[in-house]
Coordinates of C-alpha atoms in Angstrom, one line a residue:
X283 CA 1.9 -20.8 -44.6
X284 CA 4.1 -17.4 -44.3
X285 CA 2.8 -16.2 -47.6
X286 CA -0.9 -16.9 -46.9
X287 CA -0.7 -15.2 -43.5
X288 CA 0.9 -12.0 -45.5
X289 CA -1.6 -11.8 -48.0
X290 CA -4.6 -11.8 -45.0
X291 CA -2.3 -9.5 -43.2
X292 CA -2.0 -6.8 -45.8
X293 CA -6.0 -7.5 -47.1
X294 CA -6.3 -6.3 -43.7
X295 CA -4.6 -3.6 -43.7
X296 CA -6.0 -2.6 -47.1
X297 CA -9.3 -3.2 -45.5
X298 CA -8.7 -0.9 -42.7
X299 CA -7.1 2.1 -44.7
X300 CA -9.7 2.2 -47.7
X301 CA -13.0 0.5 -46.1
X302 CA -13.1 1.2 -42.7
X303 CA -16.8 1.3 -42.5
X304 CA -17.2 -1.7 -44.0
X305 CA -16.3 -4.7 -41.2
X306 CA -17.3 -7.4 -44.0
X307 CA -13.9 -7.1 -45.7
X308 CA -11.8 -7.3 -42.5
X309 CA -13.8 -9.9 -41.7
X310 CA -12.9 -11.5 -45.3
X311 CA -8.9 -10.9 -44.6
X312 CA -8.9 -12.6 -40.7
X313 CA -11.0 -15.7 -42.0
X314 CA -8.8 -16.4 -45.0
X315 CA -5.7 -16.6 -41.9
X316 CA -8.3 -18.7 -39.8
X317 CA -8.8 -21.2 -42.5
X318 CA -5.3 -21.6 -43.3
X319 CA -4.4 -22.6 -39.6
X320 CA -7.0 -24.9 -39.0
X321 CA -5.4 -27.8 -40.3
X322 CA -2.4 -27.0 -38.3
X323 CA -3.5 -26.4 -35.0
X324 CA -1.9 -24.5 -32.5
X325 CA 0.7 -21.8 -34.4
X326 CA 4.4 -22.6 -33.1
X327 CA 6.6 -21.6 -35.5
X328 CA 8.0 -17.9 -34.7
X329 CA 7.4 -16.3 -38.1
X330 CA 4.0 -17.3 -38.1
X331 CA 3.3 -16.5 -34.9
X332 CA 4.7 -12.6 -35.4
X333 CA 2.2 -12.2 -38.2
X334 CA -0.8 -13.5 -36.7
X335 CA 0.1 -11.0 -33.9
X336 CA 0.5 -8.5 -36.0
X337 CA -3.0 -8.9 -37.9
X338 CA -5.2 -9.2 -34.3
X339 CA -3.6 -6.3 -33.5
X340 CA -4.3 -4.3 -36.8
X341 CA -8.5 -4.2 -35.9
X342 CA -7.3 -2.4 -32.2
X343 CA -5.2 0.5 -34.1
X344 CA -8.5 1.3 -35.3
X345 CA -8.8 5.2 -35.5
X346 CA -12.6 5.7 -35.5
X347 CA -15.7 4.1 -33.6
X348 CA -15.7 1.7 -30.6
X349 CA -12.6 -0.9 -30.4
X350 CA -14.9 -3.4 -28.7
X351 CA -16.4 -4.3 -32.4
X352 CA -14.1 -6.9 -32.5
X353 CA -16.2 -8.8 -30.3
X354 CA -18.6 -8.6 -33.5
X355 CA -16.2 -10.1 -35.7
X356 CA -16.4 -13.7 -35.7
X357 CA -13.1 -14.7 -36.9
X358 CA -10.8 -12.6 -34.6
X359 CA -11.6 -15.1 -31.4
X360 CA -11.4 -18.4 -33.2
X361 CA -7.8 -16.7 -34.8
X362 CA -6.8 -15.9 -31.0
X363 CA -7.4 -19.3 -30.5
X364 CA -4.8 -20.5 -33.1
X365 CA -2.4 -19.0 -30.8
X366 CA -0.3 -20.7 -27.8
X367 CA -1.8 -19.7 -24.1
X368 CA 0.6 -17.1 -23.3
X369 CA 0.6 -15.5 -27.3
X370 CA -3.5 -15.8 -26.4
X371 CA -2.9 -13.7 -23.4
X372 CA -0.9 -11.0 -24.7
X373 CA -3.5 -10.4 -27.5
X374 CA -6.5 -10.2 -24.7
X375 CA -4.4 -8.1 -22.8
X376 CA -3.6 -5.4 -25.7
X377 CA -7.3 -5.8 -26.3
X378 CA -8.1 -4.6 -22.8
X379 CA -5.9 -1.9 -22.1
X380 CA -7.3 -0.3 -25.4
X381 CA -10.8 -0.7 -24.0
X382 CA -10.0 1.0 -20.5
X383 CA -7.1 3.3 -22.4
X384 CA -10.3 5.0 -24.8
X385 CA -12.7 5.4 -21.8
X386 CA -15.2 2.5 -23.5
X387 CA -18.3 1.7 -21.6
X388 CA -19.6 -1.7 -21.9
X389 CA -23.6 -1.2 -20.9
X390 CA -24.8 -4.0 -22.9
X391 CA -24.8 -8.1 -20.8
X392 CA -24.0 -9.4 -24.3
X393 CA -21.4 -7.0 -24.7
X394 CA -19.8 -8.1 -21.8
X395 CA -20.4 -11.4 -21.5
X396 CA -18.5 -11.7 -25.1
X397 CA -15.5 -9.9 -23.9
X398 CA -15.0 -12.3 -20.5
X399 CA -15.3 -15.3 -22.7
X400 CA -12.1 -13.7 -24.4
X401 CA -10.5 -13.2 -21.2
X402 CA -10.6 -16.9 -20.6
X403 CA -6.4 -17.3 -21.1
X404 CA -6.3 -14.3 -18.5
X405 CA -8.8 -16.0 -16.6
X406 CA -7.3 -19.7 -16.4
X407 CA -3.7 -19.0 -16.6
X408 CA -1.6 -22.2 -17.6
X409 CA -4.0 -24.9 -18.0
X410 CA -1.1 -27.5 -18.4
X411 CA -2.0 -30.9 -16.3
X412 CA 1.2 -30.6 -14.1
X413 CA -0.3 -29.1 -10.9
X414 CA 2.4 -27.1 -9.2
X415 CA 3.7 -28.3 -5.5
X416 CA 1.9 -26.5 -2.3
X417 CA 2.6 -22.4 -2.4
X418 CA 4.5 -23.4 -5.8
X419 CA 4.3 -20.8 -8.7
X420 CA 3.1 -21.9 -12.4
X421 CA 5.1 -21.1 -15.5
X422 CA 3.0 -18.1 -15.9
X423 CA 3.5 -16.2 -12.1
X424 CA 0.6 -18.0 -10.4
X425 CA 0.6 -19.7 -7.7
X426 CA -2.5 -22.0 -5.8
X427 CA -2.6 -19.8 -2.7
X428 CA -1.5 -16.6 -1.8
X429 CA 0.6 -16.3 0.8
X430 CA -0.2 -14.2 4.0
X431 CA 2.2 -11.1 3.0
X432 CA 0.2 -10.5 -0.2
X433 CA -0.4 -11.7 -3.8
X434 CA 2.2 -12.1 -6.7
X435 CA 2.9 -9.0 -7.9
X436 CA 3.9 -10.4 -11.1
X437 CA 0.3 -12.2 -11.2
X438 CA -1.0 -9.0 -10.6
X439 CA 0.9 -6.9 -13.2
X440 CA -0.4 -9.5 -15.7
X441 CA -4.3 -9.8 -14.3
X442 CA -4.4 -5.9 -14.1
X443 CA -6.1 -4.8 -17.7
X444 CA -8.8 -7.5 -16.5
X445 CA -9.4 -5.3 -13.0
X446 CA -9.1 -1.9 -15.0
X447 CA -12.4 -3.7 -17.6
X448 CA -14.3 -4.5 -14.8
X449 CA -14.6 -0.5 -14.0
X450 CA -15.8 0.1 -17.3
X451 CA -18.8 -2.2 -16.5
X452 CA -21.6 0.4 -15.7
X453 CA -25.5 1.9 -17.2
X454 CA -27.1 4.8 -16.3
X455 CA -30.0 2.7 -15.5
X456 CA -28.9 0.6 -11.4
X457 CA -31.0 -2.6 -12.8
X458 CA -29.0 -3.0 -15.9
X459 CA -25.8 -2.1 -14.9
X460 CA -26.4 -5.0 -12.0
X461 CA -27.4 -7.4 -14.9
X462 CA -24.1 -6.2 -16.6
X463 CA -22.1 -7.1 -13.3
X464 CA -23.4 -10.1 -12.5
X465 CA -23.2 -11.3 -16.4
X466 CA -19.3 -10.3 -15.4
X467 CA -19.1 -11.9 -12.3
X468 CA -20.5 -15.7 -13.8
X469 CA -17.2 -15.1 -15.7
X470 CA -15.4 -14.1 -13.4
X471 CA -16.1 -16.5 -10.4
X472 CA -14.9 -19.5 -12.2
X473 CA -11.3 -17.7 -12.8
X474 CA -8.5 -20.3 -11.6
X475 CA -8.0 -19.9 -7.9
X476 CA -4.9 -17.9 -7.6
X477 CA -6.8 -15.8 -10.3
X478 CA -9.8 -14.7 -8.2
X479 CA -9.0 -11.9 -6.3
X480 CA -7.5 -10.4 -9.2
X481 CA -10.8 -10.4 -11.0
X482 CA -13.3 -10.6 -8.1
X483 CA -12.0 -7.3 -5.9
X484 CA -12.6 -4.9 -8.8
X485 CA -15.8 -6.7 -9.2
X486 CA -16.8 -6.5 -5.7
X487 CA -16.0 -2.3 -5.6
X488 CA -18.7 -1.8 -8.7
X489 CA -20.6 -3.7 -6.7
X490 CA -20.3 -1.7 -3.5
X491 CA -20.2 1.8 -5.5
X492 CA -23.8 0.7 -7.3
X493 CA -25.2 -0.3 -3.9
X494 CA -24.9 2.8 -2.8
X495 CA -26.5 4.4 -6.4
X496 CA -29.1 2.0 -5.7
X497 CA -29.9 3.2 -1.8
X498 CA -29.9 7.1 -2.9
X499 CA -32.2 6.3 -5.4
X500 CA -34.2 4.1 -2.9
X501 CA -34.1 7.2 -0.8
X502 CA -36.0 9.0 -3.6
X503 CA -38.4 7.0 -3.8
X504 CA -37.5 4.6 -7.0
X505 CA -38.6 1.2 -7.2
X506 CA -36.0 -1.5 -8.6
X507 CA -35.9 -4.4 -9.6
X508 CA -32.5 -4.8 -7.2
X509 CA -32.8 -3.6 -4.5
X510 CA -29.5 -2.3 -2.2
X511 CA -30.0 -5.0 0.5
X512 CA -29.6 -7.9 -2.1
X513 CA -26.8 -6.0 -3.4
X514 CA -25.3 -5.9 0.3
X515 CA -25.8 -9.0 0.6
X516 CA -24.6 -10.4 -2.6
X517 CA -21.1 -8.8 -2.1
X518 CA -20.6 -11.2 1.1
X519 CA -20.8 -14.0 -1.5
X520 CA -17.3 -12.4 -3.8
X521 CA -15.9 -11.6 -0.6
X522 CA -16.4 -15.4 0.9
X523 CA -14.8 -16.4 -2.9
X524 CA -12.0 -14.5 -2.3
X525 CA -11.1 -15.8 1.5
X526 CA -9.4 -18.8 0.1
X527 CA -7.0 -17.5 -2.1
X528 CA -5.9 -14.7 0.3
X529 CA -7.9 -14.4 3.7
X530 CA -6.2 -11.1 4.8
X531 CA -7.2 -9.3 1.9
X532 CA -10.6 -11.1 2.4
X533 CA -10.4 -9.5 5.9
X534 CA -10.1 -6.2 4.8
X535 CA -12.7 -6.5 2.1
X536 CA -15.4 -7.3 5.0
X537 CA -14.0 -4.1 6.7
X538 CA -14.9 -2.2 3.4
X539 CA -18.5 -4.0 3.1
X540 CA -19.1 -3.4 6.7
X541 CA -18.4 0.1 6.2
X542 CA -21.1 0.4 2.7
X543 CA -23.2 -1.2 4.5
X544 CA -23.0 1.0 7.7
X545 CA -23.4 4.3 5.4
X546 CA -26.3 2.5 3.5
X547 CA -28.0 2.2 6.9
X548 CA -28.0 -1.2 7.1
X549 CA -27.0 -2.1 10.5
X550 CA -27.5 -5.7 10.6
X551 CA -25.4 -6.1 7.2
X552 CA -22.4 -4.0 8.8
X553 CA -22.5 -5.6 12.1
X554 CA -22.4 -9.5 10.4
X555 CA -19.6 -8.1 7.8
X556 CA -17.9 -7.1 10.8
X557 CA -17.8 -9.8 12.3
X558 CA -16.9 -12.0 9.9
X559 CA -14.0 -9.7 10.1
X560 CA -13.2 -10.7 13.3
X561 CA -14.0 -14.5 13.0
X562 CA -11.3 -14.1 9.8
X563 CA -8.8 -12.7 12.1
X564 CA -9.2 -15.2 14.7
X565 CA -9.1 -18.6 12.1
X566 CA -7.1 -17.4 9.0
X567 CA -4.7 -14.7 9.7
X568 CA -1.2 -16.4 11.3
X569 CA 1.5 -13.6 10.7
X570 CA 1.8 -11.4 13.9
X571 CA 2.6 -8.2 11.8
X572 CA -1.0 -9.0 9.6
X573 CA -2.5 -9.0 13.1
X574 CA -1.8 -6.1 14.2
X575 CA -2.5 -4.6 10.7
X576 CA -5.5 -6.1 11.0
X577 CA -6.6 -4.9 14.3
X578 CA -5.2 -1.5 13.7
X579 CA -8.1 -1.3 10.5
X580 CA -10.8 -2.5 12.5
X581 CA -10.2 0.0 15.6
X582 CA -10.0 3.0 12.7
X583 CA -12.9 1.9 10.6
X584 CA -15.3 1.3 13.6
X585 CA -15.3 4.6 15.1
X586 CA -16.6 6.2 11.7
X587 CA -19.5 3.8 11.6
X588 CA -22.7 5.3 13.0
X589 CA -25.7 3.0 12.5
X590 CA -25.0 0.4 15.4
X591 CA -26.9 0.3 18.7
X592 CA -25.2 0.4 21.8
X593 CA -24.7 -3.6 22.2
X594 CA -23.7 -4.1 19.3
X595 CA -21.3 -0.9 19.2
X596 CA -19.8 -1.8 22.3
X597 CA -19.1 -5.5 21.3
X598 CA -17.3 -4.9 18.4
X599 CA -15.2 -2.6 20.4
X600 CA -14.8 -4.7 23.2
X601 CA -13.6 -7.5 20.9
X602 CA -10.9 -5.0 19.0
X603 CA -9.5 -4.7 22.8
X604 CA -9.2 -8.2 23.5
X605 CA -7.6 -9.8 20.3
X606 CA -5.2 -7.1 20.6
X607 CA -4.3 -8.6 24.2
X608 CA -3.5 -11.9 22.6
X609 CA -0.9 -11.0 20.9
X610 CA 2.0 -13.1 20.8
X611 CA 4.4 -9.9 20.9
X612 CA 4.3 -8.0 24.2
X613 CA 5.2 -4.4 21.9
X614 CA 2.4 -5.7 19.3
X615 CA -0.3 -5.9 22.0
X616 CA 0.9 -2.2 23.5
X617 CA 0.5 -0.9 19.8
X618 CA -2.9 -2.8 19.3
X619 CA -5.0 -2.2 22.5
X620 CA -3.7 1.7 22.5
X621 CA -5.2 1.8 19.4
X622 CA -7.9 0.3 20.5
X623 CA -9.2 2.8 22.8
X624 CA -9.8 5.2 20.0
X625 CA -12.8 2.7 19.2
X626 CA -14.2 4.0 22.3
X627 CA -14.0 7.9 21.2
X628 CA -15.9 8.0 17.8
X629 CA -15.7 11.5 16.1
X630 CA -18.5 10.7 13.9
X631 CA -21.2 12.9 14.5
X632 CA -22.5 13.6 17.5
X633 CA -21.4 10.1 18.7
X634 CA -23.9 8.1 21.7
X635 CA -20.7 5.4 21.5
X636 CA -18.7 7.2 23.6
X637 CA -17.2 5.6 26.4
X638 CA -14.5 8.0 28.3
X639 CA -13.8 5.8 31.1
X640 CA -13.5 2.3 28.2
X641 CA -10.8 4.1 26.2
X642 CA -8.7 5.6 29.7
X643 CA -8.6 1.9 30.7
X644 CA -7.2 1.2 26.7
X645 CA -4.6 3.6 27.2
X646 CA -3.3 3.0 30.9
X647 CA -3.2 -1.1 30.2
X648 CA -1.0 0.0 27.1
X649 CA 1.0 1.4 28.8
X650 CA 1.1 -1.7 31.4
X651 CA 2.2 -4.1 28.6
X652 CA 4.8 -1.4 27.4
X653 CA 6.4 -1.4 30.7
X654 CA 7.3 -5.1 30.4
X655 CA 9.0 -5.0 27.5
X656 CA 12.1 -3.4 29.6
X657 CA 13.9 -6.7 28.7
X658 CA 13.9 -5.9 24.5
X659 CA 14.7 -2.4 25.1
X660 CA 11.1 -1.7 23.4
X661 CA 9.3 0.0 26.2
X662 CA 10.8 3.7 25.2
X663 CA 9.6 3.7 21.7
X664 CA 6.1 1.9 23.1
X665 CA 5.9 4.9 25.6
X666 CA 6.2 7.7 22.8
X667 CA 3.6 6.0 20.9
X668 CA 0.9 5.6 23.3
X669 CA 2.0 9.2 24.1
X670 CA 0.8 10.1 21.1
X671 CA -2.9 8.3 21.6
X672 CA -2.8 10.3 25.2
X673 CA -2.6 13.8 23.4
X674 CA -5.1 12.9 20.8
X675 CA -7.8 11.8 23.7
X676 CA -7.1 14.9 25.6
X677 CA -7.3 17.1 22.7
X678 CA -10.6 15.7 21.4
X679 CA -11.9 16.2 24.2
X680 CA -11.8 13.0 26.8
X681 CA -12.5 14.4 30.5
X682 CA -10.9 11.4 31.6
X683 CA -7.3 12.0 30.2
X684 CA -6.0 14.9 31.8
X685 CA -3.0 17.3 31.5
X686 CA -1.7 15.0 35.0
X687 CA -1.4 11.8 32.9
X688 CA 0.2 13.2 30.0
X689 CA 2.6 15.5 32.2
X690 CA 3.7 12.3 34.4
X691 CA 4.0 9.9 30.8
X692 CA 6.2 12.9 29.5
X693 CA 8.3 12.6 32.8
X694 CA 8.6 8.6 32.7
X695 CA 9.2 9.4 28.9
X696 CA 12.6 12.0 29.7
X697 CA 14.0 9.4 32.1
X698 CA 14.6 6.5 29.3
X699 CA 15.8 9.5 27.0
X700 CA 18.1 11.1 29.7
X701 CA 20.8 11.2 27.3
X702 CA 19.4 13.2 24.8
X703 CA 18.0 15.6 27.0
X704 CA 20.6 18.3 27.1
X705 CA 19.4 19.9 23.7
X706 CA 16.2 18.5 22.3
X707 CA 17.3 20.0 19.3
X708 CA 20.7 18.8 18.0
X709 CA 19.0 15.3 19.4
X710 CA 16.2 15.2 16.9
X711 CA 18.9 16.3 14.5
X712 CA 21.7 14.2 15.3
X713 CA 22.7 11.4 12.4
X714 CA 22.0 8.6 14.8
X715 CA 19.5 9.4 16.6
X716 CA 16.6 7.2 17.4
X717 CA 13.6 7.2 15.5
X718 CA 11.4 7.2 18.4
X719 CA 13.4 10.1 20.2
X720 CA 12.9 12.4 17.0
X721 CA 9.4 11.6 17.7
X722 CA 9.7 12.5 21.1
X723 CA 11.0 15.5 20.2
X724 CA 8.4 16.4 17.5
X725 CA 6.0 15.8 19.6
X726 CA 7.3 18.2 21.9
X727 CA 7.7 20.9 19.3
X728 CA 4.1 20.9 18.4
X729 CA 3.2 20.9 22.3
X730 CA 5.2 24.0 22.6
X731 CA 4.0 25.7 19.1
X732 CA 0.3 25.0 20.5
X733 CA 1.1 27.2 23.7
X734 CA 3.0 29.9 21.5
X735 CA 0.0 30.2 19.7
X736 CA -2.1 30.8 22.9
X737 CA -3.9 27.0 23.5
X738 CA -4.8 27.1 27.0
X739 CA -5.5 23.8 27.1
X740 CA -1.4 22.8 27.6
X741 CA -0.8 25.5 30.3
X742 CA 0.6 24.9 33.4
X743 CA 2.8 21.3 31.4
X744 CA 6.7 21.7 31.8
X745 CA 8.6 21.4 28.8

């Protein structure tokens, strides 16, 4: 066997070095190898194994032309296949990182149709019948569900030359490069579950970054064959695949649609992604700490949408406000409804969301909550926060939060820090001082640089 495999290996070679143009003799050297394992089956033995490694990876050190003209060469799959799983995925892996390492671009369905079907190992992981236990890991990193802190980042390192092919998926022309996608999504979609989001997110973001190709040109008056609203709509599909597998990154992925869809016009399709945001949060996300992640995205990303109506604007909001009351942690629903009210003072544009009096209420029942969390010594650090969310109000220009509220939360603020407040300065300093005091104190600092530099708008507040 040994000596066989060095004769194809260095045939190859030879037919790299002298004949490079002509494919027919590599093809020659990889099917003399191919015939000689397929009496054996599967290639254990280590020796063996090195060599066949070395000669799949002799076409991808070519110097010249495109490296994805392996997928034209018959015998280099079915010699992959000679290989164990994980030998299989190493080899697709090289394969990949040379094919987004030289900047290829795979225009052609075929093209990329071919290349998934070699991405199967990657695509399947360990296809041994032992299932693994709930939340249990395979042999190769994988596990059946990912938990609510994240995916394997070991999965991940291994899945990643797979997401960096999928951005090399594009065509000048919007209507071929969505047949290329979805070509790469049939693939894709059937990846083992703890495999999806892996494959399906990168998918999904060439999917929202043609959408919007599609509605500029749309704009200009093309007619397509796609059109961006079945493209809108299509990504709702990836992103339902994904929810499964891990339902807070599906969250965030509606959050991202909503927002393509919202700059696309489309207010219908934003307001539904949205909520399926919401419904996500209320039915899938457990973790406290992913709850108020979550609810801190939505109250940023709504403000800087701009196609709602009023009712639909101020439902969403409205909702932000009251999921963040139902909090299980009394410091977690101060955070989340303070942040909250910034939902209420959109700085996009010239804004008709606006709602002064909505976002004073946000702020003042923050600080409610914060004052009971005297008991866990939290309400000091909740006060400088929301703090923080007063001055931003009053310097973008709310009516309703005045120099008055922020003077008398700075006041309430100095009591609970009384023993720092002999020199603000060697406090922010001071090795063990608390985070929230250097806050305090930084927040100060830029309060007094903004009357130095002659703001009037801080005149008349004692420092």
């Amino acid at each position: 066997l040994l000596p066989s495999l060095a004769l194809a290996l260095a045939l190859a070679r030879l037919a790299l070095e002298a004949y490079e143009a002509h494919t027919e003799y590599l093809e020659r050297a990889l099917s003399l190898a191919s015939t000689r394992l397929e009496s054996l089956g599967v290639v254990t033995e280590k020796r063996a194994v090195a060599v066949v490694q070395d000669l799949l990876s002799l076409p991808l050190k070519r110097k010249g032309g495109d490296v994805l003209y392996v997928l034209e060469l018959t015998e280099w799959p079915r010699l992959v296949s000679r290989l164990e799983p994980d030998e299989q995925r190493r080899v697709v892996s090289r394969l990949l990182r040379e094919v987004a390492g030289r900047g290829c671009v795979i225009s052609d369905p075929l093209r990329a149709d071919r290349l998934l079907v070699l991405c199967a190992p990657l695509l399947q992981g360990d296809s041994s019948p032992a299932a693994p236990a709930n939340g249990a890991e395979t042999a190769n990193g994988a596990s059946d569900r990912s938990d609510a802190d994240g995916l394997d980042a070991e999965l991940a390192g291994e899945m990643a030359p797979v997401a960096a092919m999928m951005h090399t998926l594009a065509h000048e022309d919007t209507d071929a490069e969505a047949r290329v996608l979805n070509a790469a999504y049939k693939h894709a979609a059937a990846a083992a579950p703890g495999r999806l989001p892996h494959v399906l997110v990168p998918l999904l973001f060439r999917f929202l970054q043609l959408a919007r190709r599609v509605r500029l040109a749309e704009e200009g008056g093309a007619t397509l064959e796609v059109s961006c609203g079945k493209l809108l709509a299509f990504v709702g599909q990836i992103v339902q695949a994904v929810t499964a597998a891990a339902p807070n990154l599906a969250l965030r992925l509606y959050v991202q649609c909503a927002q393509v869809a919202d700059s696309c016009g489309d207010d219908d399709g934003a307001y539904e992604y949205l909520t399926q945001a919401f419904t996500l949060f209320e039915e899938e996300v457990a973790e406290q700490s992913a709850k108020l992640a979550a609810l801190s995205l939505l109250s940023a990303a709504l403000p800087h949408m701009t196609s709602f109506s009023a009712e639909q604007y101020e439902t969403l909001a409205r909702s932000a406000t009251q999921y963040g009351a139902t909090l299980l942690k009394k410091p977690d629903q101060a955070r989340a409804v303070a942040k909250a009210s910034f939902a209420f003072w959109p700085l996009a544009g010239l804004s008709p969301h606006r709602n002064a009096q909505r976002a004073l209420e946000c702020l003042q029942r923050a600080l409610k909550i914060a004052d009971g969390c005297k008991r866990s010594g939290m309400h000091a650090p909740l006060f400088v926060e929301i703090l923080d969310a007063y001055l931003w109000h009053y310097e973008q220009g709310n009516d309703l939060v005045t120099l008055a509220y922020i003077s008398s939360l700075m006041q309430l603020i100095d009591q609970h820090v009384a023993e720092w407040r002999s020199d603000w300065q060697a406090a922010s300093d001071a090795p063990g001082a608390p985070a929230h005091v250097v806050r305090y104190v930084a927040t100060r600092r830029h309060i007094s640089a903004k009357v130095r530099g002659g703001s009037q708008k801080y005149e008349g507040l004692q420092l």
